[in-house]
mmCIF file of C-alpha atoms and ligand atoms in Angstrom:
data_model
loop_
_atom_site.group_PDB
_atom_site.id
_atom_site.type_symbol
_atom_site.label_atom_id
_atom_site.label_comp_id
_atom_site.label_asym_id
_atom_site.label_seq_id
_atom_site.Cartn_x
_atom_site.Cartn_y
_atom_site.Cartn_z
ATOM 1 C CA MET A 81 111.511 113.922 71.075
ATOM 2 C CA ARG A 82 108.102 113.499 69.284
ATOM 3 C CA ALA A 83 106.363 116.727 68.551
ATOM 4 C CA VAL A 84 103.351 118.021 66.571
ATOM 5 C CA VAL A 85 104.802 119.654 63.503
ATOM 6 C CA ILE A 86 103.243 121.894 60.879
ATOM 7 C CA ASP A 87 104.008 121.000 57.263
ATOM 8 C CA ASN A 88 102.079 122.471 54.341
ATOM 9 C CA ALA A 89 99.184 123.672 56.488
ATOM 10 C CA GLU A 90 98.720 120.083 57.988
ATOM 11 C CA VAL A 91 99.814 118.824 61.340
ATOM 12 C CA SER A 92 101.472 115.481 62.080
ATOM 13 C CA VAL A 93 103.890 114.005 64.621
ATOM 14 C CA ALA A 94 107.526 113.839 63.859
ATOM 15 C CA GLU A 95 110.929 113.543 65.636
ATOM 16 C CA ARG A 96 112.575 116.816 66.592
ATOM 17 C CA PRO A 97 115.718 117.621 68.610
ATOM 18 C CA ASP A 98 115.116 117.884 72.458
ATOM 19 C CA PRO A 99 114.921 121.526 73.615
ATOM 20 C CA LEU A 100 118.093 122.924 75.346
ATOM 21 C CA LEU A 101 117.771 123.856 78.984
ATOM 22 C CA GLY A 102 118.741 127.392 80.036
ATOM 23 C CA ASP A 103 119.965 128.312 83.583
ATOM 24 C CA GLU A 104 116.634 129.757 84.676
ATOM 25 C CA GLN A 105 114.504 127.155 82.901
ATOM 26 C CA ILE A 106 112.873 123.844 83.750
ATOM 27 C CA LEU A 107 112.607 120.928 81.328
ATOM 28 C CA VAL A 108 109.110 119.410 81.475
ATOM 29 C CA GLU A 109 108.037 116.023 80.289
ATOM 30 C CA VAL A 110 104.631 117.040 78.794
ATOM 31 C CA ARG A 111 101.675 114.921 79.849
ATOM 32 C CA ALA A 112 98.890 117.044 78.327
ATOM 33 C CA ALA A 113 98.727 120.111 76.097
ATOM 34 C CA GLY A 114 95.573 122.104 75.119
ATOM 35 C CA LEU A 115 94.682 123.165 71.551
ATOM 36 C CA ASN A 116 93.874 126.846 70.813
ATOM 37 C CA GLY A 117 92.578 128.730 67.853
ATOM 38 C CA ALA A 118 96.088 130.323 67.561
ATOM 39 C CA ASP A 119 97.511 126.816 66.805
ATOM 40 C CA LEU A 120 95.106 126.428 63.862
ATOM 41 C CA LEU A 121 96.003 129.930 62.549
ATOM 42 C CA GLN A 122 99.630 129.147 62.921
ATOM 43 C CA ALA A 123 99.160 125.893 60.952
ATOM 44 C CA GLN A 124 97.614 127.889 58.205
ATOM 45 C CA GLY A 125 100.487 130.430 58.190
ATOM 46 C CA LEU A 126 98.257 133.159 59.457
ATOM 47 C CA TYR A 127 99.723 133.750 62.919
ATOM 48 C CA ALA A 128 103.539 133.778 63.269
ATOM 49 C CA PRO A 129 104.926 133.048 66.662
ATOM 50 C CA PRO A 130 107.129 135.672 68.368
ATOM 51 C CA PRO A 131 110.816 135.900 67.315
ATOM 52 C CA GLY A 132 112.938 132.898 68.522
ATOM 53 C CA VAL A 133 109.928 130.471 68.561
ATOM 54 C CA PRO A 134 109.741 127.896 65.876
ATOM 55 C CA VAL A 135 107.092 128.457 63.228
ATOM 56 C CA ASP A 136 106.491 124.772 62.705
ATOM 57 C CA LEU A 137 105.966 123.719 66.295
ATOM 58 C CA PRO A 138 102.561 124.682 67.649
ATOM 59 C CA GLY A 139 101.209 124.633 71.335
ATOM 60 C CA LEU A 140 100.772 127.491 73.737
ATOM 61 C CA GLU A 141 100.120 125.511 77.048
ATOM 62 C CA TYR A 142 101.242 122.365 78.746
ATOM 63 C CA ALA A 143 101.137 120.334 81.927
ATOM 64 C CA GLY A 144 103.713 117.809 82.922
ATOM 65 C CA GLU A 145 106.460 116.710 85.235
ATOM 66 C CA VAL A 146 109.801 118.467 85.713
ATOM 67 C CA VAL A 147 112.584 116.164 84.621
ATOM 68 C CA ALA A 148 115.562 118.578 84.889
ATOM 69 C CA VAL A 149 116.242 122.077 86.225
ATOM 70 C CA GLY A 150 118.748 124.725 85.155
ATOM 71 C CA SER A 151 121.546 125.760 87.474
ATOM 72 C CA ALA A 152 119.765 128.960 88.732
ATOM 73 C CA VAL A 153 116.293 127.383 89.266
ATOM 74 C CA SER A 154 114.914 127.689 92.789
ATOM 75 C CA ARG A 155 111.059 127.379 92.495
ATOM 76 C CA PHE A 156 110.840 123.752 91.313
ATOM 77 C CA GLN A 157 112.612 120.391 91.747
ATOM 78 C CA VAL A 158 112.707 117.270 89.566
ATOM 79 C CA GLY A 159 109.363 115.466 90.000
ATOM 80 C CA ALA A 160 107.191 118.660 90.467
ATOM 81 C CA ARG A 161 103.883 118.725 88.599
ATOM 82 C CA VAL A 162 103.665 122.039 86.672
ATOM 83 C CA MET A 163 101.502 123.704 84.083
ATOM 84 C CA GLY A 164 101.755 127.010 82.210
ATOM 85 C CA LEU A 165 101.993 129.136 79.132
ATOM 86 C CA VAL A 166 104.651 129.118 76.455
ATOM 87 C CA ALA A 167 104.963 131.069 73.217
ATOM 88 C CA GLY A 168 104.995 127.820 71.155
ATOM 89 C CA ALA A 169 106.148 124.240 70.773
ATOM 90 C CA ALA A 170 104.104 122.822 73.773
ATOM 91 C CA GLN A 171 102.512 120.007 71.806
ATOM 92 C CA ALA A 172 105.588 117.763 72.224
ATOM 93 C CA GLU A 173 107.103 115.280 74.594
ATOM 94 C CA LEU A 174 109.384 117.864 76.167
ATOM 95 C CA VAL A 175 109.200 121.613 76.621
ATOM 96 C CA THR A 176 111.518 124.120 78.379
ATOM 97 C CA VAL A 177 110.082 127.120 80.136
ATOM 98 C CA HIS A 178 111.335 129.868 82.438
ATOM 99 C CA GLU A 179 110.691 128.745 86.017
ATOM 100 C CA ARG A 180 108.711 131.818 86.830
ATOM 101 C CA LEU A 181 106.187 131.051 84.097
ATOM 102 C CA ALA A 182 105.253 127.616 85.547
ATOM 103 C CA MET A 183 102.587 127.093 88.097
ATOM 104 C CA PRO A 184 102.243 124.092 90.417
ATOM 105 C CA VAL A 185 99.431 121.676 89.463
ATOM 106 C CA PRO A 186 97.358 121.111 92.655
ATOM 107 C CA ALA A 187 96.772 117.678 93.938
ATOM 108 C CA GLY A 188 93.582 116.124 92.517
ATOM 109 C CA MET A 189 93.873 118.114 89.192
ATOM 110 C CA ARG A 190 94.001 115.622 86.314
ATOM 111 C CA TRP A 191 96.694 116.023 83.658
ATOM 112 C CA VAL A 192 94.085 116.718 80.986
ATOM 113 C CA GLU A 193 92.547 119.444 83.106
ATOM 114 C CA ALA A 194 95.969 120.930 83.817
ATOM 115 C CA GLY A 195 96.869 120.883 80.099
ATOM 116 C CA GLY A 196 93.706 122.790 79.237
ATOM 117 C CA PHE A 197 93.842 125.282 82.020
ATOM 118 C CA PRO A 198 96.601 127.917 81.333
ATOM 119 C CA GLU A 199 95.582 129.638 78.198
ATOM 120 C CA ALA A 200 91.743 129.709 78.770
ATOM 121 C CA PHE A 201 92.004 130.806 82.342
ATOM 122 C CA ALA A 202 94.846 133.188 82.006
ATOM 123 C CA THR A 203 93.135 134.917 79.068
ATOM 124 C CA ALA A 204 89.722 135.088 80.877
ATOM 125 C CA TYR A 205 91.253 136.252 84.093
ATOM 126 C CA ASP A 206 93.276 138.913 82.427
ATOM 127 C CA ALA A 207 90.389 140.180 80.347
ATOM 128 C CA LEU A 208 87.860 140.297 83.178
ATOM 129 C CA PHE A 209 89.874 141.692 85.994
ATOM 130 C CA VAL A 210 93.136 143.213 84.720
ATOM 131 C CA GLN A 211 91.879 144.747 81.414
ATOM 132 C CA ALA A 212 88.121 145.366 82.211
ATOM 133 C CA GLY A 213 88.226 145.740 86.051
ATOM 134 C CA LEU A 214 85.078 143.614 86.606
ATOM 135 C CA GLY A 215 83.646 144.108 90.129
ATOM 136 C CA ALA A 216 81.106 142.277 92.269
ATOM 137 C CA GLY A 217 77.507 143.019 91.298
ATOM 138 C CA GLU A 218 78.467 144.258 87.742
ATOM 139 C CA ARG A 219 76.691 142.952 84.615
ATOM 140 C CA LEU A 220 78.971 140.942 82.381
ATOM 141 C CA LEU A 221 78.295 139.846 78.812
ATOM 142 C CA VAL A 222 80.516 136.991 77.406
ATOM 143 C CA GLN A 223 80.221 136.893 73.643
ATOM 144 C CA GLY A 224 81.012 133.415 72.216
ATOM 145 C CA ALA A 225 80.882 131.628 75.588
ATOM 146 C CA ALA A 226 80.871 127.923 74.782
ATOM 147 C CA GLY A 227 84.609 127.731 74.051
ATOM 148 C CA GLY A 228 87.514 127.305 76.404
ATOM 149 C CA VAL A 229 87.978 131.065 77.191
ATOM 150 C CA GLY A 230 84.262 131.636 77.356
ATOM 151 C CA LEU A 231 83.500 128.920 79.855
ATOM 152 C CA ALA A 232 86.470 130.129 81.950
ATOM 153 C CA ALA A 233 85.205 133.716 81.791
ATOM 154 C CA VAL A 234 81.702 132.815 82.782
ATOM 155 C CA GLN A 235 82.876 130.772 85.857
ATOM 156 C CA LEU A 236 85.314 133.467 86.944
ATOM 157 C CA GLY A 237 82.610 136.137 86.479
ATOM 158 C CA VAL A 238 80.031 134.180 88.444
ATOM 159 C CA ALA A 239 82.704 133.463 91.232
ATOM 160 C CA ALA A 240 83.445 137.219 91.413
ATOM 161 C CA GLY A 241 79.791 138.037 92.007
ATOM 162 C CA ALA A 242 78.973 139.393 88.631
ATOM 163 C CA ARG A 243 75.627 138.828 86.863
ATOM 164 C CA VAL A 244 76.644 136.990 83.668
ATOM 165 C CA THR A 245 74.914 136.714 80.346
ATOM 166 C CA ALA A 246 76.507 134.412 77.845
ATOM 167 C CA THR A 247 75.893 134.218 74.040
ATOM 168 C CA VAL A 248 76.002 130.653 72.729
ATOM 169 C CA ARG A 249 75.303 129.778 69.091
ATOM 170 C CA ASP A 250 74.229 126.109 69.544
ATOM 171 C CA GLN A 251 71.069 125.933 71.538
ATOM 172 C CA LEU A 252 71.893 122.443 72.772
ATOM 173 C CA LEU A 253 74.923 123.890 74.643
ATOM 174 C CA ARG A 254 73.061 126.588 76.439
ATOM 175 C CA PRO A 255 71.853 124.452 79.352
ATOM 176 C CA ALA A 256 75.508 123.698 80.280
ATOM 177 C CA LEU A 257 76.091 127.471 80.543
ATOM 178 C CA GLU A 258 72.974 127.870 82.679
ATOM 179 C CA GLU A 259 74.256 125.176 85.004
ATOM 180 C CA ILE A 260 77.431 127.163 85.769
ATOM 181 C CA GLY A 261 75.442 130.283 86.544
ATOM 182 C CA ALA A 262 75.065 132.230 83.268
ATOM 183 C CA ASP A 263 71.914 133.519 81.619
ATOM 184 C CA ALA A 264 72.623 131.728 78.250
ATOM 185 C CA VAL A 265 71.037 133.299 75.104
ATOM 186 C CA ALA A 266 71.259 133.162 71.398
ATOM 187 C CA PRO A 267 73.784 135.498 69.760
ATOM 188 C CA ASP A 268 70.990 137.912 68.768
ATOM 189 C CA ALA A 269 69.095 137.886 72.057
ATOM 190 C CA TYR A 270 71.298 139.567 74.608
ATOM 191 C CA GLY A 271 69.735 143.030 74.028
ATOM 192 C CA ALA A 272 66.875 142.252 76.438
ATOM 193 C CA ARG A 273 69.550 141.820 79.242
ATOM 194 C CA ALA A 274 71.406 145.090 78.527
ATOM 195 C CA PRO A 275 72.980 147.295 79.706
ATOM 196 C CA PHE A 276 76.283 145.645 80.574
ATOM 197 C CA ASP A 277 79.229 147.020 82.556
ATOM 198 C CA VAL A 278 81.701 144.661 80.954
ATOM 199 C CA VAL A 279 81.682 142.852 77.580
ATOM 200 C CA VAL A 280 84.272 140.168 76.866
ATOM 201 C CA GLU A 281 84.319 139.935 73.080
ATOM 202 C CA LEU A 282 85.516 136.513 71.909
ATOM 203 C CA VAL A 283 83.804 136.553 68.441
ATOM 204 C CA GLY A 284 85.144 139.700 66.852
ATOM 205 C CA GLY A 285 84.477 142.783 64.870
ATOM 206 C CA SER A 286 80.945 141.918 63.705
ATOM 207 C CA ASN A 287 79.781 142.176 67.318
ATOM 208 C CA ILE A 288 81.347 145.494 68.300
ATOM 209 C CA ALA A 289 78.526 147.848 67.278
ATOM 210 C CA GLY A 290 76.095 145.729 69.217
ATOM 211 C CA ASP A 291 78.423 145.522 72.158
ATOM 212 C CA LEU A 292 78.735 149.315 72.326
ATOM 213 C CA ALA A 293 74.973 149.832 72.022
ATOM 214 C CA ALA A 294 74.396 147.408 74.921
ATOM 215 C CA LEU A 295 77.025 149.044 77.207
ATOM 216 C CA ALA A 296 76.137 150.860 80.404
ATOM 217 C CA ASN A 297 77.598 154.264 81.153
ATOM 218 C CA GLY A 298 81.222 153.722 82.113
ATOM 219 C CA GLY A 299 81.192 150.297 80.535
ATOM 220 C CA ARG A 300 84.311 148.466 79.199
ATOM 221 C CA ILE A 301 84.588 146.205 76.190
ATOM 222 C CA CYS A 302 87.643 143.870 76.080
ATOM 223 C CA VAL A 303 88.367 142.344 72.683
ATOM 224 C CA ILE A 304 90.075 139.004 72.791
ATOM 225 C CA GLY A 305 88.980 137.254 69.624
ATOM 226 C CA ILE A 306 88.611 138.573 66.022
ATOM 227 C CA ALA A 307 87.448 135.533 64.150
ATOM 228 C CA SER A 308 84.490 137.487 62.696
ATOM 229 C CA GLY A 309 86.664 140.376 61.594
ATOM 230 C CA ALA A 310 89.350 142.793 62.833
ATOM 231 C CA ARG A 311 88.070 146.046 61.386
ATOM 232 C CA VAL A 312 84.946 147.856 62.675
ATOM 233 C CA ASP A 313 82.936 151.065 62.042
ATOM 234 C CA LEU A 314 82.764 152.575 65.471
ATOM 235 C CA ASP A 315 80.180 155.155 66.589
ATOM 236 C CA LEU A 316 82.279 157.552 68.417
ATOM 237 C CA ARG A 317 79.252 159.620 69.581
ATOM 238 C CA GLN A 318 77.970 156.476 71.403
ATOM 239 C CA LEU A 319 81.519 155.887 72.804
ATOM 240 C CA MET A 320 81.544 159.450 74.229
ATOM 241 C CA GLU A 321 77.982 159.328 75.532
ATOM 242 C CA ARG A 322 78.612 156.094 77.392
ATOM 243 C CA ARG A 323 82.042 157.130 78.578
ATOM 244 C CA ALA A 324 82.977 153.732 77.131
ATOM 245 C CA VAL A 325 86.297 152.042 77.009
ATOM 246 C CA VAL A 326 87.255 149.619 74.184
ATOM 247 C CA ARG A 327 90.451 147.709 74.747
ATOM 248 C CA GLY A 328 92.043 144.559 73.585
ATOM 249 C CA SER A 329 94.727 142.192 74.751
ATOM 250 C CA THR A 330 96.963 139.280 73.714
ATOM 251 C CA LEU A 331 99.139 137.126 75.955
ATOM 252 C CA ARG A 332 101.596 135.362 73.655
ATOM 253 C CA ALA A 333 104.097 138.154 72.938
ATOM 254 C CA ARG A 334 104.229 139.503 76.508
ATOM 255 C CA SER A 335 107.577 139.671 78.331
ATOM 256 C CA ILE A 336 108.582 137.111 80.929
ATOM 257 C CA GLU A 337 107.987 139.726 83.597
ATOM 258 C CA GLU A 338 104.396 140.354 82.502
ATOM 259 C CA LYS A 339 103.622 136.641 82.116
ATOM 260 C CA ALA A 340 105.146 135.821 85.436
ATOM 261 C CA LEU A 341 102.944 138.450 87.097
ATOM 262 C CA LEU A 342 99.873 136.945 85.548
ATOM 263 C CA ALA A 343 101.009 133.447 86.618
ATOM 264 C CA ARG A 344 101.341 134.537 90.244
ATOM 265 C CA GLU A 345 97.816 136.036 90.138
ATOM 266 C CA LEU A 346 96.403 132.823 88.707
ATOM 267 C CA GLU A 347 98.173 130.751 91.311
ATOM 268 C CA ALA A 348 96.887 133.019 94.119
ATOM 269 C CA ARG A 349 93.295 133.605 92.907
ATOM 270 C CA VAL A 350 92.213 130.935 90.318
ATOM 271 C CA VAL A 351 94.180 127.699 91.020
ATOM 272 C CA PRO A 352 92.746 127.456 94.510
ATOM 273 C CA MET A 353 89.196 127.626 93.030
ATOM 274 C CA VAL A 354 90.160 124.747 90.693
ATOM 275 C CA ALA A 355 91.662 122.747 93.589
ATOM 276 C CA SER A 356 88.416 123.160 95.604
ATOM 277 C CA GLY A 357 86.201 122.214 92.711
ATOM 278 C CA ARG A 358 84.470 125.712 92.661
ATOM 279 C CA VAL A 359 85.840 126.220 89.059
ATOM 280 C CA ARG A 360 86.235 123.389 86.571
ATOM 281 C CA VAL A 361 88.382 123.079 83.517
ATOM 282 C CA PRO A 362 85.953 122.326 80.733
ATOM 283 C CA VAL A 363 87.616 119.445 78.868
ATOM 284 C CA PHE A 364 85.418 118.547 75.950
ATOM 285 C CA ALA A 365 87.595 115.982 74.096
ATOM 286 C CA VAL A 366 90.990 114.371 74.526
ATOM 287 C CA PHE A 367 93.158 112.972 71.687
ATOM 288 C CA PRO A 368 96.501 111.278 71.888
ATOM 289 C CA LEU A 369 99.469 113.228 70.364
ATOM 290 C CA GLU A 370 99.589 110.851 67.406
ATOM 291 C CA ALA A 371 95.985 111.914 66.533
ATOM 292 C CA ALA A 372 96.861 115.606 66.520
ATOM 293 C CA ASN A 373 95.548 115.989 62.950
ATOM 294 C CA GLU A 374 92.221 114.644 64.016
ATOM 295 C CA ALA A 375 92.135 116.893 67.056
ATOM 296 C CA TYR A 376 92.785 119.963 64.991
ATOM 297 C CA ARG A 377 89.983 118.988 62.557
ATOM 298 C CA ARG A 378 87.582 118.515 65.475
ATOM 299 C CA PHE A 379 88.569 121.945 66.828
ATOM 300 C CA ALA A 380 87.981 123.585 63.395
ATOM 301 C CA ALA A 381 84.552 121.905 63.091
ATOM 302 C CA GLY A 382 83.195 124.042 66.026
ATOM 303 C CA GLY A 383 80.197 123.182 68.163
ATOM 304 C CA LYS A 384 82.336 121.993 71.102
ATOM 305 C CA LEU A 385 81.833 122.847 74.749
ATOM 306 C CA GLY A 386 85.227 123.803 76.102
ATOM 307 C CA LYS A 387 88.727 122.546 75.390
ATOM 308 C CA ILE A 388 90.344 119.972 73.230
ATOM 309 C CA VAL A 389 93.489 118.533 74.892
ATOM 310 C CA LEU A 390 96.267 116.251 73.562
ATOM 311 C CA THR A 391 97.879 113.658 75.799
ATOM 312 C CA VAL A 392 101.385 112.497 75.105
ATOM 313 C CA SER A 393 101.015 109.012 76.660
ATOM 314 C CA THR A 394 97.763 107.172 76.283
ATOM 315 C CA ALA A 395 98.002 106.334 80.016
ATOM 316 C CA ASP A 396 97.228 110.045 80.714
ATOM 317 C CA VAL A 397 93.943 110.140 78.885
ATOM 318 C CA GLU A 398 92.026 109.193 82.029
ATOM 319 C CA ASP A 399 94.653 110.529 84.401
HETATM 320 N N1 NAP B 520 93.789 137.612 72.673
HETATM 321 C C1 NAP B 520 94.249 136.501 73.343
HETATM 322 O O1 NAP B 520 95.166 136.534 74.192
HETATM 323 C C2 NAP B 520 93.504 135.226 73.118
HETATM 324 C C3 NAP B 520 93.799 134.085 73.925
HETATM 325 C C4 NAP B 520 93.037 132.917 73.722
HETATM 326 C C5 NAP B 520 92.063 132.863 72.694
HETATM 327 N N2 NAP B 520 91.906 133.993 71.896
HETATM 328 C C6 NAP B 520 90.835 134.007 70.876
HETATM 329 O O2 NAP B 520 89.646 134.120 71.584
HETATM 330 C C7 NAP B 520 88.662 133.417 70.895
HETATM 331 C C8 NAP B 520 87.982 132.416 71.843
HETATM 332 O O3 NAP B 520 89.011 131.444 72.254
HETATM 333 P P1 NAP B 520 88.601 129.980 72.655
HETATM 334 O O4 NAP B 520 89.805 129.285 73.029
HETATM 335 O O5 NAP B 520 87.429 130.059 73.635
HETATM 336 O O6 NAP B 520 87.978 129.444 71.253
HETATM 337 P P2 NAP B 520 86.980 128.359 71.012
HETATM 338 O O7 NAP B 520 87.088 127.283 72.042
HETATM 339 O O8 NAP B 520 87.109 127.962 69.510
HETATM 340 O O9 NAP B 520 85.573 129.023 71.283
HETATM 341 C C9 NAP B 520 84.986 130.016 70.440
HETATM 342 C C10 NAP B 520 83.591 130.035 70.665
HETATM 343 O O10 NAP B 520 83.007 131.261 69.977
HETATM 344 C C11 NAP B 520 81.795 130.722 69.436
HETATM 345 N N3 NAP B 520 81.283 131.560 68.404
HETATM 346 C C12 NAP B 520 81.861 131.832 67.172
HETATM 347 N N4 NAP B 520 81.047 132.714 66.537
HETATM 348 C C13 NAP B 520 80.023 132.990 67.346
HETATM 349 C C14 NAP B 520 78.957 133.870 67.206
HETATM 350 N N5 NAP B 520 78.731 134.586 66.135
HETATM 351 N N6 NAP B 520 78.104 133.954 68.318
HETATM 352 C C15 NAP B 520 78.246 133.191 69.434
HETATM 353 N N7 NAP B 520 79.308 132.371 69.542
HETATM 354 C C16 NAP B 520 80.140 132.294 68.538
HETATM 355 C C17 NAP B 520 82.099 129.317 68.967
HETATM 356 O O11 NAP B 520 80.954 128.710 68.659
HETATM 357 P P3 NAP B 520 80.885 127.533 67.609
HETATM 358 O O12 NAP B 520 81.466 126.347 68.186
HETATM 359 O O13 NAP B 520 79.426 127.344 67.220
HETATM 360 O O14 NAP B 520 81.672 128.042 66.378
HETATM 361 C C18 NAP B 520 82.858 128.833 70.141
HETATM 362 O O15 NAP B 520 82.022 128.326 71.163
HETATM 363 C C19 NAP B 520 89.271 132.758 69.635
HETATM 364 O O16 NAP B 520 89.066 133.615 68.532
HETATM 365 C C20 NAP B 520 90.775 132.730 70.066
HETATM 366 O O17 NAP B 520 91.595 132.736 68.914
HETATM 367 C C21 NAP B 520 92.626 135.197 72.103
#
């Protein structure tokens, strides 16, 4: 199969052996696969995948068609349209995945949307509702809201009845956030909207002191991204006074059981909103697999609104 491969901190497309199919796995012919910050870090040797996952094959999410099933598979048949998370190697023509980690792609959802859905929406859903317990009527701050996870978090927060403030660095992108129901502000301007019950922190350590200062009593901060630093000086007096909770989360190294649980929640609560058009997968740009290097460079340049997605066949770019 052709796959995106990492060599000397650069990505290119090369031939690799087809993946082997396990009894409980499905073999998926990938049609689209989203890019994530973790892929860029992996390419730079800064984020090793979990044990057993090739270090030189990036890609955490895919959408495609089932072309073979293992002997113990019961959820899917050949021909099914599926999408989901994997711990690596999704940016390739073929991927194998445990059947319980795959979600059906609803009718009407384009391949490029399905390929950009799993990581952003699983991360946002988990942060908002599983980690931070966001409820209707609560005040939510999404820090770093113009990327894939941020746009997913804003939409899910609005759909859940929260009042959403979103920080967006590029002022030209703020109207798009307003359109989906957020109060979009510059990164230094959210203080006037405080206090917040929940903060989803996608930027990192440089924001934590401000997040805590802007928190309501009983507020929860969920740390998802650490691009601006992983170490902080935390004011524990403020933490106590606000009865605050600071927690963090990653998805990649979770067990099959934990990932399957999240996949079922997404199927039940988020995929129907995508199918009905209430929530949209924000696809910013689509590149063919062969142009993976260009796609990675575009991701690294920043200033995008949503996801960058690779398509395996050029026929799928508009599909
Ligand atoms: N823990 C997990 O399980 C998990 C899962 C997925 C993603 N992540 C991490 O979460 C973060 C967000 O993911 P993503 O896929 O949404 O990435 P993304 O698409 O690259 O978006 C990141 C967004 O943050 C913005 N940003 C950066 N610095 C900012 C600042 N100081 N103020 C306001 N906005 C700022 C960026 O704006 P510019 O374009 O202007 O730079 C961009 O819009 C990344 O660090 C990613 O690695 C973690």
